[in-house]
PDB file of C-alpha atoms in Angstrom:
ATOM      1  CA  UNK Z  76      31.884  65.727  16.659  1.00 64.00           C
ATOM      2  CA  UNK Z  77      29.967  62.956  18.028  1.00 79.00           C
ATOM      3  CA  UNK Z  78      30.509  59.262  17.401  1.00 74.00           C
ATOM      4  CA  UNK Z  79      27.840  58.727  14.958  1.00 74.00           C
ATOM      5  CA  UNK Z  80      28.709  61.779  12.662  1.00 72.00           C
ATOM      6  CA  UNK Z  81      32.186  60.128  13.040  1.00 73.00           C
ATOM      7  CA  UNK Z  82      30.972  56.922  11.993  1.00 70.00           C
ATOM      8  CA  UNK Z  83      29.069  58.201   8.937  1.00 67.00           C
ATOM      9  CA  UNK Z  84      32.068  60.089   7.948  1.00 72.00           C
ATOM     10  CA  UNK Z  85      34.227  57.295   8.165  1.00 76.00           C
ATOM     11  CA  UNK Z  86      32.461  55.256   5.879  1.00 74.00           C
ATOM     12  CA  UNK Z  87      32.301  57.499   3.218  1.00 74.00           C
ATOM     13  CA  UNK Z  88      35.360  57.313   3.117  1.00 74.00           C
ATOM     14  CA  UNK Z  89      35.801  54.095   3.239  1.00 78.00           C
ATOM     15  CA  UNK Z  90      33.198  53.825   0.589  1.00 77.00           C
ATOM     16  CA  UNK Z  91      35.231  56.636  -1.922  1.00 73.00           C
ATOM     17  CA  UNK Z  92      38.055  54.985  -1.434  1.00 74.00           C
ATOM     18  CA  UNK Z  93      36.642  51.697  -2.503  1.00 80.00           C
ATOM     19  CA  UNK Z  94      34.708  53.303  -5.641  1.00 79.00           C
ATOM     20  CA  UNK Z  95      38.663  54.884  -6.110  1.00 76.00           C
ATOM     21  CA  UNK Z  96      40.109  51.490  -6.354  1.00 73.00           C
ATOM     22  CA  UNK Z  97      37.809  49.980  -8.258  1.00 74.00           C
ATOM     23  CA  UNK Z  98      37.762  52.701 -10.955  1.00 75.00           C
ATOM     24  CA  UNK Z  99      41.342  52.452 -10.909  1.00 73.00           C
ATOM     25  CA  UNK Z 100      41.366  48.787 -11.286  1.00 79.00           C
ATOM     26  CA  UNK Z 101      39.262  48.688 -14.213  1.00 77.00           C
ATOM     27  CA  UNK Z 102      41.054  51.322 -15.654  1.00 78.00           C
ATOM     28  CA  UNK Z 103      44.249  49.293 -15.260  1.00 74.00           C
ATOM     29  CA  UNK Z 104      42.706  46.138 -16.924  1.00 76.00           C
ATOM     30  CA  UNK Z 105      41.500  48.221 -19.775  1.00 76.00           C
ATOM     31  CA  UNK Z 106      44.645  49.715 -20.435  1.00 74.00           C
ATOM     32  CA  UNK Z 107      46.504  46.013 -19.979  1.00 68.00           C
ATOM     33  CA  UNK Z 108      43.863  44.258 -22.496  1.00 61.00           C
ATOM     34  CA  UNK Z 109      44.509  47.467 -25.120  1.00 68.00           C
ATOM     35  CA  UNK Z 110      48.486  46.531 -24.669  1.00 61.00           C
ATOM     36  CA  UNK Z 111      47.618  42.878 -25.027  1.00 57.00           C
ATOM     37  CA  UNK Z 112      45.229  43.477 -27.738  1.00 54.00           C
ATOM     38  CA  UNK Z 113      47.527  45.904 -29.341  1.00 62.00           C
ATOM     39  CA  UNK Z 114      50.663  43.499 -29.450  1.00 55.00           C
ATOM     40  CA  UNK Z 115      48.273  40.567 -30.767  1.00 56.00           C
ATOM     41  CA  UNK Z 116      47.747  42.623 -33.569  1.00 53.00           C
ATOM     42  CA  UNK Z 117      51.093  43.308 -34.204  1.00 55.00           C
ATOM     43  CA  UNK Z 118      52.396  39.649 -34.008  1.00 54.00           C
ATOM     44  CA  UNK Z 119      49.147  39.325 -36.873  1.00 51.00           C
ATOM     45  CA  UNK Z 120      50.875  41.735 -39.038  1.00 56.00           C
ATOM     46  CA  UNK Z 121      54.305  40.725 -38.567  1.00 55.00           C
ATOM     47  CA  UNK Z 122      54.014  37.288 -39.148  1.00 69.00           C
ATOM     48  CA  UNK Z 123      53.098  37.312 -42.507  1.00 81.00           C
ATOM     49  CA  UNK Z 124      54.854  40.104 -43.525  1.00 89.00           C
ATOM     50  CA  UNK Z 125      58.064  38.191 -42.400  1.00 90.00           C
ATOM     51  CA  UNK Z 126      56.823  35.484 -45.140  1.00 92.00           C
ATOM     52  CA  UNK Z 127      56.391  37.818 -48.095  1.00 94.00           C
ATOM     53  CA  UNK Z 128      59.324  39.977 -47.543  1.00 94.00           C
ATOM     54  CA  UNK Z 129      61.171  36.640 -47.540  1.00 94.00           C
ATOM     55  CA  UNK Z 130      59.911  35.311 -50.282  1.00 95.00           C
ATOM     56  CA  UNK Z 131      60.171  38.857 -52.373  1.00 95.00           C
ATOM     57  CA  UNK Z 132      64.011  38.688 -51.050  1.00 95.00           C
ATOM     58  CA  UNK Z 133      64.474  35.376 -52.261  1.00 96.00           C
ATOM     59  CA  UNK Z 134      63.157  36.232 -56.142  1.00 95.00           C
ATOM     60  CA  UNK Z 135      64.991  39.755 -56.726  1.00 95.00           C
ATOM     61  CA  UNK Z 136      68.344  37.801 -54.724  1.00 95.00           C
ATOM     62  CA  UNK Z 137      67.409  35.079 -57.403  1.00 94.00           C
ATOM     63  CA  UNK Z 138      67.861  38.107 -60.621  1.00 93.00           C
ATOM     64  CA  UNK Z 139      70.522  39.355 -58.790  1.00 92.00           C
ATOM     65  CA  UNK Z 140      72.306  36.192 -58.683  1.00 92.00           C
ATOM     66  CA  UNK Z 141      71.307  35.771 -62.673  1.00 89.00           C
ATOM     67  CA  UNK Z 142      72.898  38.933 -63.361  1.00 88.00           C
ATOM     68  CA  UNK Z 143      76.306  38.958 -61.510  1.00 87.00           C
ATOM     69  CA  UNK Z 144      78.134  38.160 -64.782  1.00 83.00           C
ATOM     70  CA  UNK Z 145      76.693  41.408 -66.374  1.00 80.00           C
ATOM     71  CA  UNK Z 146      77.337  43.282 -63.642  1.00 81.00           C
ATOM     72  CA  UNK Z 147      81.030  41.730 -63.468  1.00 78.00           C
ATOM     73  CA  UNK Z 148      82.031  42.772 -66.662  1.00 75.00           C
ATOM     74  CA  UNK Z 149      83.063  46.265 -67.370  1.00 73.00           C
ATOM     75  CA  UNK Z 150      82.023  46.360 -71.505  1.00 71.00           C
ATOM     76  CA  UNK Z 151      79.885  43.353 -71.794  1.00 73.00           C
ATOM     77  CA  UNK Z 152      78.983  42.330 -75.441  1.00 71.00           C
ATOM     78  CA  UNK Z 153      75.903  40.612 -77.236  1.00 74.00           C
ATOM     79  CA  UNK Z 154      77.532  37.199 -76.871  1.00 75.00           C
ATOM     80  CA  UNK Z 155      77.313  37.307 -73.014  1.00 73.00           C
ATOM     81  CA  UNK Z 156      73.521  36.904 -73.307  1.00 80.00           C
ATOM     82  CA  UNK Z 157      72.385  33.277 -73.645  1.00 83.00           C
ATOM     83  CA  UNK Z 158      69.101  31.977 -74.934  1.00 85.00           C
ATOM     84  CA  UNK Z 159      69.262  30.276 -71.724  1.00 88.00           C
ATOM     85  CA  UNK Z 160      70.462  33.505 -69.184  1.00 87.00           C
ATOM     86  CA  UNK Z 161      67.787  35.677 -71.146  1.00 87.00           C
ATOM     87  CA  UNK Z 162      64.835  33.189 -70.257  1.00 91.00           C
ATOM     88  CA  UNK Z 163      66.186  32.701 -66.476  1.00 92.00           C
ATOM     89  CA  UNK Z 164      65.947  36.682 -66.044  1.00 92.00           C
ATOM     90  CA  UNK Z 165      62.100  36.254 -67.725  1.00 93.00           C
ATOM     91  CA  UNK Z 166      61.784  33.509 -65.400  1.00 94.00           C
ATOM     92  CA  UNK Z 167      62.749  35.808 -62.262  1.00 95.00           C
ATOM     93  CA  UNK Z 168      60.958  38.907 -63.634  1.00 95.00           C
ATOM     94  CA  UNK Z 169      58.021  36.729 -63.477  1.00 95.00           C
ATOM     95  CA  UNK Z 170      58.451  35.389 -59.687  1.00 95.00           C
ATOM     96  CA  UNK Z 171      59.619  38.970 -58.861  1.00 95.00           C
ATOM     97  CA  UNK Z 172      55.964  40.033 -60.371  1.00 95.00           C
ATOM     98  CA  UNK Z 173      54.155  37.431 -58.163  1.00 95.00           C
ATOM     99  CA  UNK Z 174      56.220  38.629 -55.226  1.00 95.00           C
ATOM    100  CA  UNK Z 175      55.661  42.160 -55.703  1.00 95.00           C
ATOM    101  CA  UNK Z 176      52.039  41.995 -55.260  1.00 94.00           C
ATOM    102  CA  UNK Z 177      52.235  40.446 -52.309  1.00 93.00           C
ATOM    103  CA  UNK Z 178      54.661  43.137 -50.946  1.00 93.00           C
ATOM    104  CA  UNK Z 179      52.104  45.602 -52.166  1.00 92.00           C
ATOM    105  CA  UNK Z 180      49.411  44.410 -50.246  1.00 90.00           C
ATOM    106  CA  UNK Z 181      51.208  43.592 -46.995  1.00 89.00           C
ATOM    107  CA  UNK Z 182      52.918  47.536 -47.070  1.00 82.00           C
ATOM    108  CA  UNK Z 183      53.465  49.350 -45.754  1.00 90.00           C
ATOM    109  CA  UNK Z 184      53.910  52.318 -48.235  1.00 91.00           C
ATOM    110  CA  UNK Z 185      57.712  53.032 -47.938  1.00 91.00           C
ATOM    111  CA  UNK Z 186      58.609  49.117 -48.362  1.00 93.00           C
ATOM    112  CA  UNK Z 187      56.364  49.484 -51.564  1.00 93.00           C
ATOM    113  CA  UNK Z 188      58.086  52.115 -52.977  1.00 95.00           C
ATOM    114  CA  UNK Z 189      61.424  50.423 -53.136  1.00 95.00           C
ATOM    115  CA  UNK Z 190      59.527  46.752 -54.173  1.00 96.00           C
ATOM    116  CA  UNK Z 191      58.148  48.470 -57.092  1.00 95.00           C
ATOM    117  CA  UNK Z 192      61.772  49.789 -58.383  1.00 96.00           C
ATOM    118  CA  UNK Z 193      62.904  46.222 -58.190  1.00 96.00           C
ATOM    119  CA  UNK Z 194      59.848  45.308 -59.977  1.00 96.00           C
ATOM    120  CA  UNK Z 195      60.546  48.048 -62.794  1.00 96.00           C
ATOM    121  CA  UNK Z 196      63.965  47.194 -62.846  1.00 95.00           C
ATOM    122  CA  UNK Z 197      63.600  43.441 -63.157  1.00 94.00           C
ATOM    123  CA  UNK Z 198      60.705  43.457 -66.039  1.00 94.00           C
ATOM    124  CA  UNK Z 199      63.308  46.193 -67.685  1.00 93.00           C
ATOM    125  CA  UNK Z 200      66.285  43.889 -67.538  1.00 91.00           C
ATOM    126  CA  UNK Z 201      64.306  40.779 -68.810  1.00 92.00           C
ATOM    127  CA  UNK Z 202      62.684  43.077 -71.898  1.00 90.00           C
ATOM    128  CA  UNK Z 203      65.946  44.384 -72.906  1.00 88.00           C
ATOM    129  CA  UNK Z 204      67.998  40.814 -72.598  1.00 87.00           C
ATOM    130  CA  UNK Z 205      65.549  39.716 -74.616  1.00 87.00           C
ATOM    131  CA  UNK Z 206      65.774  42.435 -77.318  1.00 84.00           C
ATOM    132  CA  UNK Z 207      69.684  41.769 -77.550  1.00 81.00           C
ATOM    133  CA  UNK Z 208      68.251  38.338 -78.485  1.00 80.00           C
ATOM    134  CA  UNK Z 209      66.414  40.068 -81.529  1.00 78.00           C
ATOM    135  CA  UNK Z 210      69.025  42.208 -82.292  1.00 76.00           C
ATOM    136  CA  UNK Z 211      71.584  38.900 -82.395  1.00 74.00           C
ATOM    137  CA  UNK Z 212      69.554  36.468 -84.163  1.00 73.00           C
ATOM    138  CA  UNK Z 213      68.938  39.668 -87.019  1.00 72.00           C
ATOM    139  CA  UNK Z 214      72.509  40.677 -88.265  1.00 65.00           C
ATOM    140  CA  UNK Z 215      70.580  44.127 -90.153  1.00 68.00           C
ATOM    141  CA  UNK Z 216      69.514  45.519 -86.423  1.00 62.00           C
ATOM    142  CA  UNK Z 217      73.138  44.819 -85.151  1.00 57.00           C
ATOM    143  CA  UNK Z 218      74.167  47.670 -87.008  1.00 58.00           C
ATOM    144  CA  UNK Z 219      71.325  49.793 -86.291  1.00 57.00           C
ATOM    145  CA  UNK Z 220      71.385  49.178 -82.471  1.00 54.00           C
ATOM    146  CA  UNK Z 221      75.434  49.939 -82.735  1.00 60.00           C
ATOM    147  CA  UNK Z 222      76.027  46.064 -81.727  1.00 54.00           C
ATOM    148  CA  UNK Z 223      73.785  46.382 -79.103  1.00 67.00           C
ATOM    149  CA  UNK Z 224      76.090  48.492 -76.528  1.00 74.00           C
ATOM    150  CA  UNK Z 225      73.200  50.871 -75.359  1.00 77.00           C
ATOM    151  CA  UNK Z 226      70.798  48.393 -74.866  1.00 80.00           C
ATOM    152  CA  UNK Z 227      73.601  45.812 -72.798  1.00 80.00           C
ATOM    153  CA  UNK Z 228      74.019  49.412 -71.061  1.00 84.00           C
ATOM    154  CA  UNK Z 229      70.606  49.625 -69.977  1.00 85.00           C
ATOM    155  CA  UNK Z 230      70.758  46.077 -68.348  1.00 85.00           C
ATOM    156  CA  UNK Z 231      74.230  46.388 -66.702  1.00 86.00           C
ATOM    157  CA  UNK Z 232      72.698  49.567 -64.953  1.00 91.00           C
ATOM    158  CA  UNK Z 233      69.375  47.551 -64.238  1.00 92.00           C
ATOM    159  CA  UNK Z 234      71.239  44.896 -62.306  1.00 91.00           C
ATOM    160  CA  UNK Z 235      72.978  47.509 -60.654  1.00 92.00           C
ATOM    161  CA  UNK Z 236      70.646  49.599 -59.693  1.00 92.00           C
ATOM    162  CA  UNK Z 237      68.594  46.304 -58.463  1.00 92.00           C
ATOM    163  CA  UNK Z 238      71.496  45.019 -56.704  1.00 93.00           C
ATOM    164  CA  UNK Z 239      71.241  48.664 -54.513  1.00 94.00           C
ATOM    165  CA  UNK Z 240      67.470  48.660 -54.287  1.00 94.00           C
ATOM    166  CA  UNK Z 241      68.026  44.897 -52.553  1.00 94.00           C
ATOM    167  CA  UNK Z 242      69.975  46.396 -50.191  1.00 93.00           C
ATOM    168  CA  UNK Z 243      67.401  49.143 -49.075  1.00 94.00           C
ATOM    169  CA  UNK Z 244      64.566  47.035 -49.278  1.00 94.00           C
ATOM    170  CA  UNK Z 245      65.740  44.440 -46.627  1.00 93.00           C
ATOM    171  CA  UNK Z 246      66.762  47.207 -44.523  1.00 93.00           C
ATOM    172  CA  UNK Z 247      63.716  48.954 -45.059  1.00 92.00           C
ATOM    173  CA  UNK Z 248      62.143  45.381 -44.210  1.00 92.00           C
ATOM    174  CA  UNK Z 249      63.966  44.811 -41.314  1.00 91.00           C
ATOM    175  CA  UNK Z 250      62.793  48.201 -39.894  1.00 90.00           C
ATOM    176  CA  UNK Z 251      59.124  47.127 -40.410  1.00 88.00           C
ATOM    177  CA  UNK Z 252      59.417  43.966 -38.681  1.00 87.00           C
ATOM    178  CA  UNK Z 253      61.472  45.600 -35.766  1.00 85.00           C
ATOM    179  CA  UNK Z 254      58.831  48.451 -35.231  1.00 77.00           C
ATOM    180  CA  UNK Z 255      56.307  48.276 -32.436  1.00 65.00           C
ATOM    181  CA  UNK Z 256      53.441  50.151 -33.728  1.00 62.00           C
ATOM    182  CA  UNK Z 257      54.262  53.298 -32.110  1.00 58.00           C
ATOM    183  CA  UNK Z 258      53.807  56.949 -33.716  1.00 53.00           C
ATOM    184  CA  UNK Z 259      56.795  57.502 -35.848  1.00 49.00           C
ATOM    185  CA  UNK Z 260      57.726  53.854 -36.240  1.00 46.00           C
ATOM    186  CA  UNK Z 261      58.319  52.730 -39.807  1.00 46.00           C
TER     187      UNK Z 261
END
């Protein structure tokens, strides 16, 4: 081979290895500015998520709170249910409500799922507090309603049951906020 063939050869390889690099390069940058543009994203969704499962923890720990004495008591009675404790659980129904929607809108599905119990569980404790209210205040239901006892029941497993679906929504919540975005991540 003479020196000129030699020459030509060597700079086109020179010249692939160059067009090699720079493809390679680029590729590399596009790649990093996905990741970056990826975990931007992320830190968009978390970040307010963070706020309204916070403040949707805060209402339902708010009931929960409300309704320890119920849940306390092994046979509660009519007389356990205040004018005043029946319109703080409307009260909280009504923040968990608010709360709720903003759960629902933020997702994702599974977190949802478990908000929307509380919800349920929270409008039926309020409903039925305030039916023992009807039921006190009108001696001729008392009898009817058997003093009351299945409708206290239905509240007593309410608060209980809201008291467990607490506990799986901030752990459901916490799984969210923990996951990276991958395939298979909550």
């Amino acid at each position: 081979m003479d020196a000129g063939v030699a020459a030509v050869c060597g700079a086109l390889a020179g010249s692939v290895a160059t067009i090699g690099a720079a493809l390679a390069t680029g590729w590399s940058q596009r790649e990093g500015a996905r990741i970056s543009a990826r975990a931007e994203h992320l830190r968009q969704r978390r970040e307010p998520r963070h706020d309204v499962y916070k403040g949707f923890i805060a209402a339902v720990s708010e009931m929960n709170d409300a309704t320890r004495n119920v849940r306390a008591i092994n046979s509660p009675r009519i007389e356990h249910f205040t004018d005043e404790q029946v319109l703080q659980y409307k009260r909280a129904a009504g923040v968990i409500k608010a709360q709720w929607l903003e759960v629902a809108l933020a997702g994702p599905k599974s977190v949802n799922r478990v908000a929307t119990r509380i919800k349920e569980a929270s409008n039926l404790i309020a409903i039925e507090a305030e039916a023992l209210l009807i039921i006190r205040v009108a001696p001729e239901l008392l009898d009817r309603h058997q003093g009351g006892r299945e409708t206290i029941q239905g509240v007593k497993k309410a608060a209980e049951d809201l008291t467990k679906w607490l506990s799986e929504f901030t752990e459901l919540a916490q799984a969210v906020l923990d996951s990276d975005g991958s395939k298979g991540a909550a």
